[in-house]
mmCIF file of C-alpha atoms in Angstrom:
data_model
loop_
_atom_site.group_PDB
_atom_site.id
_atom_site.type_symbol
_atom_site.label_atom_id
_atom_site.label_comp_id
_atom_site.label_asym_id
_atom_site.label_seq_id
_atom_site.Cartn_x
_atom_site.Cartn_y
_atom_site.Cartn_z
ATOM 1 C CA MET A 19 17.549 -34.252 -14.590
ATOM 2 C CA LYS A 20 19.142 -30.962 -15.615
ATOM 3 C CA ILE A 21 19.562 -28.052 -13.214
ATOM 4 C CA GLY A 22 19.468 -24.400 -14.231
ATOM 5 C CA LEU A 23 20.003 -21.252 -12.182
ATOM 6 C CA ALA A 24 17.318 -18.550 -12.320
ATOM 7 C CA ILE A 25 18.125 -15.022 -11.114
ATOM 8 C CA GLY A 26 15.163 -12.744 -10.528
ATOM 9 C CA ASP A 27 16.376 -10.445 -7.760
ATOM 10 C CA PHE A 28 19.040 -7.817 -8.423
ATOM 11 C CA THR A 29 18.651 -5.831 -5.190
ATOM 12 C CA TRP A 30 21.927 -7.009 -3.712
ATOM 13 C CA PRO A 31 23.576 -5.839 -0.485
ATOM 14 C CA SER A 32 26.535 -4.129 -2.145
ATOM 15 C CA GLY A 33 24.293 -1.994 -4.366
ATOM 16 C CA PRO A 34 24.363 -1.219 -8.100
ATOM 17 C CA SER A 35 28.045 -0.197 -8.110
ATOM 18 C CA GLN A 36 29.075 -3.792 -7.396
ATOM 19 C CA LEU A 37 26.286 -5.527 -9.287
ATOM 20 C CA GLY A 38 28.403 -6.099 -12.391
ATOM 21 C CA PRO A 39 31.338 -7.887 -10.750
ATOM 22 C CA GLU A 40 29.121 -9.791 -8.321
ATOM 23 C CA LEU A 41 26.830 -10.991 -11.110
ATOM 24 C CA ALA A 42 29.885 -12.001 -13.112
ATOM 25 C CA ALA A 43 31.114 -14.087 -10.170
ATOM 26 C CA VAL A 44 27.709 -15.772 -9.814
ATOM 27 C CA ALA A 45 27.603 -16.561 -13.537
ATOM 28 C CA ARG A 46 31.106 -18.017 -13.521
ATOM 29 C CA ALA A 47 30.200 -20.162 -10.515
ATOM 30 C CA ALA A 48 27.159 -21.515 -12.363
ATOM 31 C CA ASP A 49 29.195 -22.115 -15.512
ATOM 32 C CA THR A 50 31.937 -24.066 -13.779
ATOM 33 C CA SER A 51 29.921 -26.065 -11.255
ATOM 34 C CA GLY A 52 27.663 -27.983 -13.629
ATOM 35 C CA TYR A 53 24.498 -25.938 -14.144
ATOM 36 C CA ASP A 54 22.919 -26.586 -17.522
ATOM 37 C CA SER A 55 21.400 -23.142 -17.992
ATOM 38 C CA LEU A 56 21.272 -19.600 -16.651
ATOM 39 C CA TRP A 57 18.027 -17.613 -16.718
ATOM 40 C CA VAL A 58 17.213 -14.023 -15.840
ATOM 41 C CA MET A 59 13.948 -12.241 -15.243
ATOM 42 C CA ASP A 60 12.562 -10.219 -18.142
ATOM 43 C CA HIS A 61 10.543 -7.467 -16.502
ATOM 44 C CA PHE A 62 10.779 -3.677 -16.351
ATOM 45 C CA PHE A 63 10.047 -3.522 -12.605
ATOM 46 C CA GLN A 64 10.456 -6.079 -9.841
ATOM 47 C CA ILE A 65 7.441 -8.375 -9.596
ATOM 48 C CA ARG A 66 5.261 -8.457 -6.506
ATOM 49 C CA MET A 67 6.182 -11.966 -5.338
ATOM 50 C CA LEU A 68 9.869 -11.043 -5.065
ATOM 51 C CA GLY A 69 9.752 -7.513 -3.718
ATOM 52 C CA PRO A 70 8.501 -3.950 -4.182
ATOM 53 C CA VAL A 71 8.419 -2.552 -7.700
ATOM 54 C CA GLU A 72 11.110 -0.019 -6.788
ATOM 55 C CA ASN A 73 13.718 -2.750 -6.346
ATOM 56 C CA GLU A 74 16.457 -3.027 -8.953
ATOM 57 C CA MET A 75 15.563 -4.829 -12.188
ATOM 58 C CA LEU A 76 18.039 -5.233 -15.037
ATOM 59 C CA GLU A 77 16.965 -5.400 -18.669
ATOM 60 C CA GLY A 78 16.973 -9.059 -19.591
ATOM 61 C CA TYR A 79 18.803 -9.306 -22.902
ATOM 62 C CA THR A 80 21.459 -6.742 -22.042
ATOM 63 C CA THR A 81 22.138 -8.864 -18.968
ATOM 64 C CA LEU A 82 22.319 -12.066 -21.008
ATOM 65 C CA ALA A 83 24.791 -10.467 -23.410
ATOM 66 C CA PHE A 84 26.952 -9.525 -20.424
ATOM 67 C CA LEU A 85 26.702 -13.085 -19.092
ATOM 68 C CA ALA A 86 27.549 -14.572 -22.487
ATOM 69 C CA GLY A 87 30.903 -12.810 -22.412
ATOM 70 C CA ILE A 88 31.958 -14.304 -19.089
ATOM 71 C CA THR A 89 30.623 -17.862 -19.471
ATOM 72 C CA SER A 90 31.448 -20.635 -21.919
ATOM 73 C CA ARG A 91 28.952 -23.474 -21.610
ATOM 74 C CA VAL A 92 25.615 -22.643 -19.923
ATOM 75 C CA GLN A 93 22.508 -22.050 -22.007
ATOM 76 C CA LEU A 94 21.240 -18.454 -21.682
ATOM 77 C CA GLY A 95 17.621 -17.317 -21.679
ATOM 78 C CA THR A 96 14.888 -15.199 -20.136
ATOM 79 C CA GLN A 97 12.174 -16.655 -17.989
ATOM 80 C CA VAL A 98 10.186 -15.359 -19.724
ATOM 81 C CA THR A 99 9.831 -12.484 -22.180
ATOM 82 C CA GLY A 100 6.365 -10.982 -22.483
ATOM 83 C CA VAL A 101 5.389 -11.083 -26.134
ATOM 84 C CA HIS A 102 4.315 -7.431 -26.108
ATOM 85 C CA TYR A 103 7.698 -6.133 -24.898
ATOM 86 C CA ARG A 104 9.500 -6.194 -28.247
ATOM 87 C CA HIS A 105 8.488 -6.435 -31.900
ATOM 88 C CA PRO A 106 9.073 -10.058 -32.934
ATOM 89 C CA GLY A 107 10.976 -9.626 -36.177
ATOM 90 C CA VAL A 108 13.048 -6.488 -36.028
ATOM 91 C CA VAL A 109 13.815 -6.631 -32.318
ATOM 92 C CA LEU A 110 13.193 -9.852 -30.394
ATOM 93 C CA LEU A 111 14.337 -12.488 -32.865
ATOM 94 C CA LYS A 112 17.282 -10.387 -34.010
ATOM 95 C CA ILE A 113 18.319 -10.044 -30.350
ATOM 96 C CA VAL A 114 18.077 -13.783 -29.647
ATOM 97 C CA THR A 115 19.892 -14.639 -32.876
ATOM 98 C CA THR A 116 22.678 -12.182 -32.024
ATOM 99 C CA LEU A 117 22.964 -13.705 -28.556
ATOM 100 C CA ASP A 118 23.154 -17.175 -30.084
ATOM 101 C CA VAL A 119 25.895 -16.208 -32.527
ATOM 102 C CA LEU A 120 28.053 -14.315 -30.046
ATOM 103 C CA SER A 121 27.660 -16.926 -27.292
ATOM 104 C CA GLY A 122 28.693 -19.773 -29.567
ATOM 105 C CA GLY A 123 25.209 -21.253 -29.873
ATOM 106 C CA ARG A 124 23.879 -20.983 -26.317
ATOM 107 C CA ALA A 125 20.759 -18.805 -26.589
ATOM 108 C CA ALA A 126 17.206 -19.867 -25.783
ATOM 109 C CA LEU A 127 13.988 -18.002 -26.495
ATOM 110 C CA GLY A 128 11.859 -17.968 -23.360
ATOM 111 C CA ILE A 129 8.529 -16.346 -24.136
ATOM 112 C CA GLY A 130 4.957 -16.048 -22.905
ATOM 113 C CA ALA A 131 1.843 -13.944 -23.247
ATOM 114 C CA GLY A 132 2.874 -11.544 -20.469
ATOM 115 C CA TRP A 133 0.764 -10.438 -17.523
ATOM 116 C CA ASN A 134 2.156 -7.416 -15.692
ATOM 117 C CA GLU A 135 -0.052 -4.560 -16.854
ATOM 118 C CA GLY A 136 1.182 -2.131 -14.222
ATOM 119 C CA GLU A 137 4.802 -2.022 -15.355
ATOM 120 C CA SER A 138 3.793 -1.685 -19.002
ATOM 121 C CA ARG A 139 1.398 1.180 -18.321
ATOM 122 C CA ALA A 140 3.984 2.886 -16.120
ATOM 123 C CA LEU A 141 6.526 3.032 -18.946
ATOM 124 C CA GLY A 142 4.109 3.578 -21.810
ATOM 125 C CA VAL A 143 4.452 0.108 -23.324
ATOM 126 C CA PRO A 144 1.280 -0.968 -25.142
ATOM 127 C CA PHE A 145 -0.569 -3.665 -23.219
ATOM 128 C CA PRO A 146 -3.121 -5.393 -25.461
ATOM 129 C CA THR A 147 -5.978 -7.509 -24.162
ATOM 130 C CA THR A 148 -5.324 -11.080 -23.064
ATOM 131 C CA SER A 149 -6.784 -12.529 -26.246
ATOM 132 C CA GLU A 150 -4.716 -10.142 -28.391
ATOM 133 C CA ARG A 151 -1.516 -11.019 -26.538
ATOM 134 C CA PHE A 152 -2.116 -14.708 -27.157
ATOM 135 C CA GLU A 153 -2.711 -13.968 -30.822
ATOM 136 C CA GLN A 154 0.549 -12.030 -30.861
ATOM 137 C CA LEU A 155 2.295 -14.907 -29.116
ATOM 138 C CA GLU A 156 1.225 -17.392 -31.750
ATOM 139 C CA GLU A 157 2.237 -15.050 -34.569
ATOM 140 C CA THR A 158 5.616 -14.454 -32.920
ATOM 141 C CA LEU A 159 6.206 -18.192 -32.667
ATOM 142 C CA GLN A 160 5.301 -18.576 -36.341
ATOM 143 C CA ILE A 161 7.663 -15.746 -37.285
ATOM 144 C CA ALA A 162 10.440 -17.326 -35.190
ATOM 145 C CA HIS A 163 10.181 -20.605 -37.041
ATOM 146 C CA GLN A 164 10.041 -18.836 -40.390
ATOM 147 C CA MET A 165 12.990 -16.512 -39.779
ATOM 148 C CA TRP A 166 15.194 -19.211 -38.269
ATOM 149 C CA LYS A 167 14.347 -21.477 -41.195
ATOM 150 C CA GLY A 168 15.613 -18.819 -43.580
ATOM 151 C CA ASP A 169 12.255 -18.266 -45.266
ATOM 152 C CA GLU A 170 12.236 -14.640 -46.435
ATOM 153 C CA SER A 171 8.729 -14.670 -47.904
ATOM 154 C CA PRO A 172 6.381 -11.983 -46.536
ATOM 155 C CA TYR A 173 4.581 -12.746 -43.294
ATOM 156 C CA GLU A 174 1.045 -11.441 -43.008
ATOM 157 C CA GLY A 175 -0.619 -11.878 -39.641
ATOM 158 C CA LYS A 176 -3.380 -10.096 -37.827
ATOM 159 C CA HIS A 177 -0.913 -8.146 -35.704
ATOM 160 C CA PHE A 178 2.449 -8.360 -37.475
ATOM 161 C CA HIS A 179 3.383 -7.747 -41.107
ATOM 162 C CA LEU A 180 6.918 -8.433 -42.338
ATOM 163 C CA ASP A 181 7.740 -7.726 -45.986
ATOM 164 C CA ARG A 182 11.036 -9.593 -45.894
ATOM 165 C CA PRO A 183 11.890 -11.452 -42.672
ATOM 166 C CA LEU A 184 15.593 -11.687 -43.460
ATOM 167 C CA ASN A 185 17.747 -13.002 -40.610
ATOM 168 C CA SER A 186 21.472 -12.671 -41.246
ATOM 169 C CA PRO A 187 23.562 -14.021 -39.707
ATOM 170 C CA GLN A 188 21.482 -17.040 -38.889
ATOM 171 C CA SER A 189 21.508 -18.670 -35.466
ATOM 172 C CA LEU A 190 24.286 -21.165 -34.859
ATOM 173 C CA GLN A 191 21.884 -23.656 -33.309
ATOM 174 C CA ARG A 192 19.962 -25.464 -35.988
ATOM 175 C CA PRO A 193 17.179 -25.642 -36.799
ATOM 176 C CA HIS A 194 16.858 -22.832 -34.226
ATOM 177 C CA PRO A 195 17.605 -21.875 -30.627
ATOM 178 C CA PRO A 196 15.366 -23.787 -28.202
ATOM 179 C CA ILE A 197 11.967 -22.169 -27.710
ATOM 180 C CA LEU A 198 10.488 -22.333 -24.211
ATOM 181 C CA VAL A 199 6.909 -21.175 -23.723
ATOM 182 C CA GLY A 200 6.165 -20.329 -20.100
ATOM 183 C CA GLY A 201 2.858 -20.832 -18.325
ATOM 184 C CA GLY A 202 0.321 -23.549 -17.757
ATOM 185 C CA GLY A 203 -2.833 -22.224 -19.390
ATOM 186 C CA GLU A 204 -4.639 -25.303 -20.610
ATOM 187 C CA LYS A 205 -6.556 -23.983 -23.599
ATOM 188 C CA LYS A 206 -4.014 -21.664 -25.188
ATOM 189 C CA THR A 207 -0.541 -21.802 -23.649
ATOM 190 C CA LEU A 208 -0.098 -25.559 -23.620
ATOM 191 C CA ARG A 209 -1.571 -25.810 -27.096
ATOM 192 C CA LEU A 210 1.079 -23.361 -28.314
ATOM 193 C CA VAL A 211 3.756 -25.441 -26.575
ATOM 194 C CA ALA A 212 2.573 -28.533 -28.417
ATOM 195 C CA GLN A 213 2.489 -26.778 -31.744
ATOM 196 C CA TYR A 214 5.599 -24.583 -31.665
ATOM 197 C CA ALA A 215 7.868 -25.025 -28.637
ATOM 198 C CA ASP A 216 10.783 -27.199 -27.600
ATOM 199 C CA ALA A 217 10.138 -26.799 -23.867
ATOM 200 C CA CYS A 218 7.436 -25.795 -21.428
ATOM 201 C CA ASN A 219 7.770 -24.229 -18.004
ATOM 202 C CA ILE A 220 4.976 -25.231 -15.649
ATOM 203 C CA PHE A 221 4.662 -23.757 -12.186
ATOM 204 C CA PRO A 222 5.225 -26.242 -9.353
ATOM 205 C CA GLY A 223 2.103 -27.363 -7.570
ATOM 206 C CA PRO A 224 -0.411 -30.149 -7.082
ATOM 207 C CA ASP A 225 -1.779 -29.773 -10.615
ATOM 208 C CA MET A 226 1.490 -30.477 -12.435
ATOM 209 C CA THR A 227 0.441 -33.987 -13.432
ATOM 210 C CA HIS A 228 -2.832 -32.668 -14.803
ATOM 211 C CA LYS A 229 -1.027 -29.928 -16.766
ATOM 212 C CA LEU A 230 1.302 -32.476 -18.328
ATOM 213 C CA ASP A 231 -1.675 -34.660 -19.252
ATOM 214 C CA VAL A 232 -3.256 -31.651 -20.945
ATOM 215 C CA LEU A 233 -0.021 -31.019 -22.843
ATOM 216 C CA ARG A 234 0.040 -34.644 -23.970
ATOM 217 C CA ALA A 235 -3.517 -34.312 -25.263
ATOM 218 C CA HIS A 236 -2.584 -31.179 -27.211
ATOM 219 C CA CYS A 237 0.402 -33.030 -28.688
ATOM 220 C CA ASP A 238 -1.880 -35.848 -29.803
ATOM 221 C CA ALA A 239 -4.268 -33.329 -31.350
ATOM 222 C CA VAL A 240 -1.577 -31.598 -33.456
ATOM 223 C CA GLY A 241 0.436 -34.743 -34.239
ATOM 224 C CA ARG A 242 3.440 -33.791 -32.085
ATOM 225 C CA ASP A 243 5.605 -36.276 -30.227
ATOM 226 C CA TYR A 244 5.089 -35.449 -26.537
ATOM 227 C CA ASP A 245 8.556 -36.774 -25.705
ATOM 228 C CA GLU A 246 10.188 -34.154 -27.952
ATOM 229 C CA ILE A 247 9.212 -31.408 -25.530
ATOM 230 C CA GLN A 248 11.364 -30.764 -22.484
ATOM 231 C CA LYS A 249 9.270 -30.369 -19.337
ATOM 232 C CA THR A 250 10.678 -27.810 -16.920
ATOM 233 C CA THR A 251 9.617 -26.181 -13.690
ATOM 234 C CA ALA A 252 10.935 -23.684 -11.149
ATOM 235 C CA TYR A 253 12.161 -24.192 -7.590
ATOM 236 C CA TRP A 254 11.515 -21.193 -5.344
ATOM 237 C CA GLU A 255 11.513 -22.765 -1.882
ATOM 238 C CA PRO A 256 14.116 -21.698 0.725
ATOM 239 C CA ILE A 257 17.225 -23.875 0.675
ATOM 240 C CA GLU A 258 19.180 -24.814 3.765
ATOM 241 C CA PHE A 259 22.820 -25.278 2.767
ATOM 242 C CA THR A 260 23.500 -28.321 4.927
ATOM 243 C CA ASP A 261 23.769 -31.998 4.014
ATOM 244 C CA GLN A 262 20.211 -32.509 5.219
ATOM 245 C CA GLY A 263 18.965 -29.415 3.419
ATOM 246 C CA ILE A 264 20.474 -30.413 0.066
ATOM 247 C CA GLU A 265 19.137 -33.934 0.521
ATOM 248 C CA GLN A 266 15.643 -32.543 1.060
ATOM 249 C CA VAL A 267 15.904 -30.563 -2.171
ATOM 250 C CA ALA A 268 17.074 -33.671 -4.032
ATOM 251 C CA GLU A 269 14.107 -35.635 -2.676
ATOM 252 C CA LYS A 270 11.742 -32.923 -3.918
ATOM 253 C CA LEU A 271 13.330 -33.015 -7.352
ATOM 254 C CA ALA A 272 12.999 -36.788 -7.376
ATOM 255 C CA ASP A 273 9.262 -36.310 -6.949
ATOM 256 C CA TYR A 274 9.265 -33.882 -9.888
ATOM 257 C CA ALA A 275 11.163 -36.398 -11.998
ATOM 258 C CA LYS A 276 8.534 -39.058 -11.315
ATOM 259 C CA LEU A 277 5.946 -36.686 -12.781
ATOM 260 C CA GLY A 278 8.000 -36.282 -15.945
ATOM 261 C CA ILE A 279 9.886 -33.059 -15.177
ATOM 262 C CA GLN A 280 13.282 -33.100 -16.896
ATOM 263 C CA ALA A 281 14.808 -29.767 -15.874
ATOM 264 C CA VAL A 282 14.440 -27.538 -12.821
ATOM 265 C CA HIS A 283 15.448 -23.879 -12.699
ATOM 266 C CA MET A 284 16.647 -23.138 -9.193
ATOM 267 C CA SER A 285 16.272 -19.783 -7.437
ATOM 268 C CA ILE A 286 18.107 -19.043 -4.211
ATOM 269 C CA ARG A 287 17.330 -16.117 -1.940
ATOM 270 C CA GLU A 288 21.012 -15.272 -1.597
ATOM 271 C CA SER A 289 21.375 -14.938 -5.362
ATOM 272 C CA HIS A 290 24.368 -12.605 -4.935
ATOM 273 C CA ARG A 291 26.376 -15.367 -3.223
ATOM 274 C CA ALA A 292 28.622 -17.024 -5.795
ATOM 275 C CA ASP A 293 29.878 -19.407 -3.117
ATOM 276 C CA LEU A 294 26.363 -20.697 -2.442
ATOM 277 C CA VAL A 295 25.612 -21.008 -6.150
ATOM 278 C CA GLN A 296 28.743 -23.096 -6.538
ATOM 279 C CA GLN A 297 28.009 -25.162 -3.443
ATOM 280 C CA LEU A 298 24.488 -25.954 -4.610
ATOM 281 C CA GLY A 299 25.722 -26.939 -8.046
ATOM 282 C CA GLU A 300 28.525 -29.165 -6.840
ATOM 283 C CA ARG A 301 26.320 -30.965 -4.310
ATOM 284 C CA LEU A 302 22.893 -31.084 -5.934
ATOM 285 C CA ILE A 303 23.648 -31.649 -9.611
ATOM 286 C CA PRO A 304 25.442 -35.006 -9.143
ATOM 287 C CA ALA A 305 22.681 -36.111 -6.761
ATOM 288 C CA VAL A 306 19.943 -35.680 -9.383
ATOM 289 C CA ALA A 307 21.884 -36.524 -12.551
ATOM 290 C CA ASP A 308 20.274 -39.953 -12.904
ATOM 291 C CA PHE A 309 16.695 -38.836 -12.265
#
């Protein structure tokens, strides 16, 4: 099992003036202590399950570019980008490709249909209907495959029209940076995972087995090998940094592994603590390596 670090809270005790150096220390700790990946939130405002909207929220891809410059091995991605945030061709895919090139081939595209209407309305970002956002998501995934393949022929979709989807330089990762589609919607999201993605991110809960069965059925329907897709989930529960506490986390991850989960993105409440990030990595990652 692979372990990633997910950072979704940037309201840190030292305040914005120290956020840069403290985030750098956290990223270096993750990079050197065995984490496979490093993920940041991609929202305009803080989301309700983590704090009030007024709390600090960094722009996702600017943050990843900063992290790319101070790390050397972890994969870098957002968890996840709302499809309506950025135009797919001229903005989003160019950003992810640039990140991949400058990081030495470590970018991932984490994407979903988006959900937070309030933050979009607040900043004047268009927020289409749910059905339209899913249509946009599928078109964006199609454009991603086309641009990363080097196919410059015009793309004509319902929502997006690209006369010449040129992508130069191309991504270092071939055939493309890994694509993770977040969410567990059974009719649309998991079908898009089966058809276009390299990884899924399913929320933890009692229905995980059912969600994975649905994904397998979608793979069968589109002729995709289910085993090609990495199954990931998040870990949001409080962690006690004692031998017993780390052991309890490892036992929980063992249960996830039995369900077929291959990677877990860990969140810790003290996300500003580089020492705790390092401690968790050094103690937990070896414990779950064989899962």
